[in-house]
Amino acid sequence: MYIFIINPVAGNGRAKRIFKNLQTTDTYNNINAHFIYTEYEGHATEIACDLSKSNAHIQAIIIVGGDGTIYEFLNGFTNRKIPLSFLLGGSGNDFARGCSIEGTSEAILKRVVSQHNPVIYWPSTYETDFKKKIFANSIGFGFDALIAKKTNQSTAKTFLNKFGLGKLSYIYTLIKGLINFKPLNITVNVNGLKKELKQCWIASASNHPYVGGGMKLAPQAANNEDEFTVILIHSISRLKVMLLFATVFSGLHTRLKEVEQIDTNRVEFIFEEQINFQVDGEVGQASTCVISKEQEKIILLGR
């Protein structure tokens, strides 16, 4: 049996639309399929918990939504023997981009059914205020957290999603945020070293290169079981930040001396007060955060 988890509000309804179209295809109608729509925030986590305990023979779980849906699902998913896949139903779809899952929904489903080219994916964990969770893509403090928060609140995102241009909402919010953002002072403990960073714009950890709908914030990040990539952007002028974000989609921003890249399996961020963070596009607040590599793998289909 193939289980489909659909977030009907992802991508301003895009996930619901692509699933409805998929249901008309021969590929879908020739498999034993069961589908569940999420109904509220956190519902995907509850569904994942239930499916992890199920005795049914599940051949794969296919998530139809955005990066936030993946994030919710992984934080309830404990039966890592069941393969997962993902249909691009969100506005950013950085998880699919980072995993090289592409093509039409039917093409992806065909590869899932054929069990073509299964790959292993290693998430990471983060712990804030005694809460430990999993993330698939990245977690970031500072300017990227501001972008995520403002983008999620933006009416422009809703408008652009109607035309399949959701990632442009990140660019729109980025430009607006450049004017008002106040850089942070952060203590970073990584690889046995303690760094006191002044005027820090971004402190992030990434399992793959992409964030914010295709920005290659950590272009050298490669998903593996041993480490993730920390990006630290600090002591940089506001004018130079504009240059940085003009090149972030190509990854050339890492040539700037104010951009540090560190590969590690553990990092600790300490802030002077509670600040915003983004994790897989969702937002929260924390004053400290410990990030480490998750030891349980995910089996991915559909590439």
XYZ file of C-alpha atoms in Angstrom:
303
model
C 0.000 0.000 0.000
C 1.151 3.526 -0.850
C 0.167 6.266 1.587
C -0.196 9.870 0.382
C -0.085 12.695 2.939
C -1.438 15.905 1.404
C -1.258 19.370 2.918
C -4.140 21.129 1.116
C -2.943 24.639 2.017
C 0.690 24.137 0.945
C 1.699 26.396 -1.928
C -1.626 28.236 -1.600
C -3.449 25.075 -2.678
C -0.837 23.832 -5.143
C -0.327 20.541 -3.276
C -4.039 19.797 -3.386
C -4.219 20.575 -7.088
C -1.293 18.384 -8.109
C -2.660 15.473 -6.070
C -6.073 15.797 -7.700
C -4.370 15.696 -11.090
C -2.275 12.705 -10.037
C -5.429 10.789 -9.124
C -6.495 10.881 -12.787
C -3.339 9.121 -14.006
C -2.936 5.426 -14.817
C 0.104 5.215 -12.552
C -1.924 6.235 -9.503
C -4.937 4.095 -10.379
C -2.814 0.979 -10.868
C -1.504 0.950 -7.297
C -3.096 0.295 -3.937
C -3.259 3.884 -2.715
C -4.605 5.484 0.446
C -4.564 9.228 1.066
C -4.862 11.487 4.097
C -5.300 15.262 4.081
C -3.767 17.254 6.919
C -6.347 19.422 8.668
C -4.376 21.690 11.004
C -0.876 22.683 12.052
C 0.905 19.699 13.585
C -1.452 17.167 12.018
C 1.300 15.701 9.801
C 3.281 14.893 12.965
C 0.294 13.030 14.424
C -0.252 11.136 11.172
C 3.430 10.149 11.090
C 3.209 8.811 14.655
C 0.184 6.700 13.764
C 1.724 5.347 10.562
C 4.964 4.492 12.359
C 2.970 2.219 14.685
C 0.806 0.712 11.943
C 0.956 -2.999 11.187
C -0.150 -2.430 7.600
C 2.253 -3.284 4.787
C 3.280 0.183 3.629
C 5.464 0.196 0.524
C 6.112 3.944 0.655
C 4.773 7.183 2.107
C 4.526 10.062 -0.366
C 4.272 13.561 1.104
C 2.486 16.118 -1.053
C 3.235 19.570 0.325
C 6.052 21.933 1.089
C 9.132 21.941 3.291
C 7.009 22.683 6.354
C 4.981 19.511 5.733
C 8.177 17.448 5.513
C 9.383 19.038 8.754
C 6.162 18.206 10.580
C 6.098 14.650 9.260
C 9.699 13.839 10.176
C 9.083 14.936 13.758
C 6.579 12.133 14.198
C 8.123 9.519 11.916
C 9.909 6.765 13.842
C 9.637 3.738 11.539
C 12.591 4.567 9.325
C 12.282 1.270 7.444
C 9.384 2.708 5.434
C 10.639 4.625 2.364
C 9.517 8.214 1.813
C 9.062 10.388 -1.224
C 7.955 13.927 -1.901
C 5.828 15.642 -4.540
C 6.584 19.324 -5.068
C 3.534 21.041 -3.616
C 5.066 23.973 -1.731
C 6.341 27.394 -2.693
C 10.047 26.788 -1.991
C 10.498 22.989 -2.253
C 14.097 23.126 -1.036
C 13.967 19.546 0.240
C 13.167 18.210 -3.229
C 15.839 20.456 -4.723
C 18.432 19.298 -2.198
C 17.563 15.644 -2.844
C 17.382 16.012 -6.655
C 13.717 14.984 -6.732
C 12.319 16.567 -9.882
C 9.882 16.075 -12.727
C 6.107 15.778 -12.883
C 4.210 14.174 -10.032
C 3.416 11.140 -12.185
C 7.075 10.770 -13.208
C 8.133 10.857 -9.565
C 5.428 8.330 -8.613
C 6.560 6.000 -11.405
C 10.066 6.019 -9.940
C 8.663 5.390 -6.462
C 6.656 2.385 -7.633
C 9.608 0.952 -9.532
C 11.811 1.473 -6.436
C 14.216 3.181 -8.822
C 17.429 4.570 -7.355
C 16.635 4.588 -3.604
C 18.948 6.892 -1.668
C 19.793 7.467 1.971
C 19.129 10.847 3.562
C 20.506 11.987 6.908
C 18.564 14.725 8.732
C 19.957 16.659 11.705
C 18.572 17.517 15.128
C 18.335 20.766 17.053
C 17.621 21.378 20.714
C 16.247 24.646 22.100
C 14.749 25.232 25.556
C 14.814 21.488 26.307
C 12.940 20.629 23.104
C 14.710 18.353 20.641
C 13.464 18.074 17.072
C 14.566 16.943 13.617
C 15.097 19.111 10.550
C 15.551 18.056 6.948
C 16.965 21.167 5.263
C 18.414 23.868 7.489
C 18.078 25.913 10.632
C 19.091 29.547 10.681
C 19.300 32.471 13.076
C 19.396 36.091 12.057
C 18.534 37.502 8.675
C 17.279 34.269 7.083
C 14.934 33.811 10.059
C 13.575 37.298 9.439
C 13.060 36.463 5.761
C 11.184 33.248 6.625
C 8.970 34.960 9.190
C 8.087 37.932 6.992
C 7.586 35.740 3.917
C 5.145 33.477 5.769
C 3.173 36.582 6.775
C 3.350 38.207 3.357
C 0.325 38.688 1.127
C 2.775 38.710 -1.786
C 3.540 35.026 -1.157
C -0.133 34.124 -1.512
C -0.415 36.138 -4.716
C 2.775 34.754 -6.293
C 1.895 31.150 -5.381
C -1.173 31.431 -7.605
C 1.184 31.752 -10.581
C 3.771 29.194 -9.437
C 6.221 31.975 -8.538
C 6.314 31.423 -4.790
C 10.087 31.641 -4.481
C 9.956 35.257 -5.707
C 8.248 36.120 -2.425
C 11.511 35.298 -0.632
C 13.367 37.756 -2.852
C 10.726 40.425 -2.289
C 10.943 40.023 1.499
C 14.750 39.886 1.393
C 14.981 43.271 -0.273
C 12.608 44.827 2.257
C 14.454 43.240 5.208
C 17.863 44.552 4.184
C 16.874 48.031 5.321
C 15.739 47.310 8.881
C 17.594 44.196 10.097
C 19.799 44.640 13.168
C 22.825 42.264 13.207
C 23.338 40.028 16.249
C 26.089 39.228 18.720
C 26.467 35.442 18.938
C 28.675 32.969 20.781
C 29.468 29.908 18.662
C 31.021 26.698 19.998
C 32.149 24.489 17.124
C 34.910 21.897 16.616
C 36.408 22.675 20.023
C 36.627 26.403 19.360
C 34.659 29.266 20.891
C 33.863 32.194 18.612
C 32.442 35.528 19.774
C 30.851 37.036 16.687
C 29.865 40.688 16.499
C 27.467 42.083 13.949
C 26.381 38.641 12.751
C 23.823 38.527 9.950
C 23.375 34.775 9.635
C 24.314 31.738 11.714
C 22.943 28.572 10.135
C 23.388 24.821 9.766
C 22.493 23.064 6.500
C 22.117 19.463 5.371
C 22.237 20.520 1.704
C 22.889 23.764 -0.193
C 19.404 25.231 -0.543
C 17.206 27.575 1.472
C 14.494 30.124 0.723
C 13.323 28.659 -2.579
C 16.665 27.929 -4.228
C 19.231 30.196 -2.594
C 22.519 28.256 -2.331
C 23.370 29.546 1.119
C 25.663 26.579 1.820
C 26.811 25.615 -1.690
C 29.344 23.029 -0.526
C 26.951 21.232 1.835
C 26.476 17.595 0.865
C 24.103 15.349 2.760
C 25.908 12.583 4.625
C 25.877 10.719 7.930
C 28.859 12.471 9.473
C 28.368 16.238 9.278
C 26.435 19.290 8.164
C 27.690 22.712 7.063
C 27.631 25.782 9.308
C 27.482 29.183 7.609
C 28.488 32.286 9.569
C 28.117 35.715 7.966
C 29.387 38.511 10.188
C 31.306 41.797 10.369
C 29.933 42.826 7.004
C 28.586 46.173 5.813
C 24.954 46.540 4.806
C 26.033 47.537 1.315
C 28.123 44.381 0.976
C 25.186 42.295 2.191
C 23.324 43.501 -0.879
C 26.168 42.129 -3.025
C 26.074 38.905 -1.036
C 22.407 38.280 -1.711
C 22.820 39.228 -5.351
C 25.108 36.194 -5.692
C 23.538 33.746 -3.217
C 21.550 31.852 -5.878
C 24.828 30.956 -7.596
C 26.733 30.313 -4.352
C 29.401 32.871 -5.215
C 28.781 34.774 -1.966
C 31.110 32.333 -0.192
C 34.072 34.064 -1.867
C 33.538 37.018 0.473
C 35.899 37.054 3.468
C 32.968 37.743 5.803
C 31.428 34.340 5.014
C 32.694 31.340 7.017
C 31.906 27.710 6.114
C 32.526 25.025 8.728
C 31.774 21.310 8.416
C 30.945 19.681 11.741
C 28.646 17.204 13.485
C 27.824 19.533 16.391
C 27.526 23.276 16.942
C 26.140 25.399 19.760
C 24.745 28.916 19.300
C 24.251 31.212 22.310
C 22.462 34.546 21.972
C 22.148 37.585 24.241
C 18.366 37.232 24.273
C 15.602 35.200 22.681
C 15.686 35.700 18.924
C 13.812 34.357 15.917
C 14.988 31.294 14.035
C 13.756 29.451 10.962
C 13.846 25.695 10.603
C 12.785 24.244 7.245
C 10.889 27.484 6.638
C 8.980 27.351 9.930
C 9.747 29.931 12.611
C 10.350 29.918 16.362
C 12.333 31.654 19.117
C 15.314 30.565 21.211
C 18.175 31.935 23.298
C 20.405 28.870 22.812
C 20.517 26.057 20.297
C 22.559 22.848 20.017
C 22.592 21.237 16.577
C 23.898 17.745 15.902
C 23.793 15.089 13.224
C 20.866 12.674 13.419
C 21.975 9.046 13.577
C 18.871 7.474 12.006
C 18.662 7.556 8.226
C 15.682 8.021 5.914
C 15.179 5.974 2.758
C 14.119 8.203 -0.132
C 12.471 7.158 -3.405
C 11.486 9.116 -6.492
C 14.788 10.513 -7.745
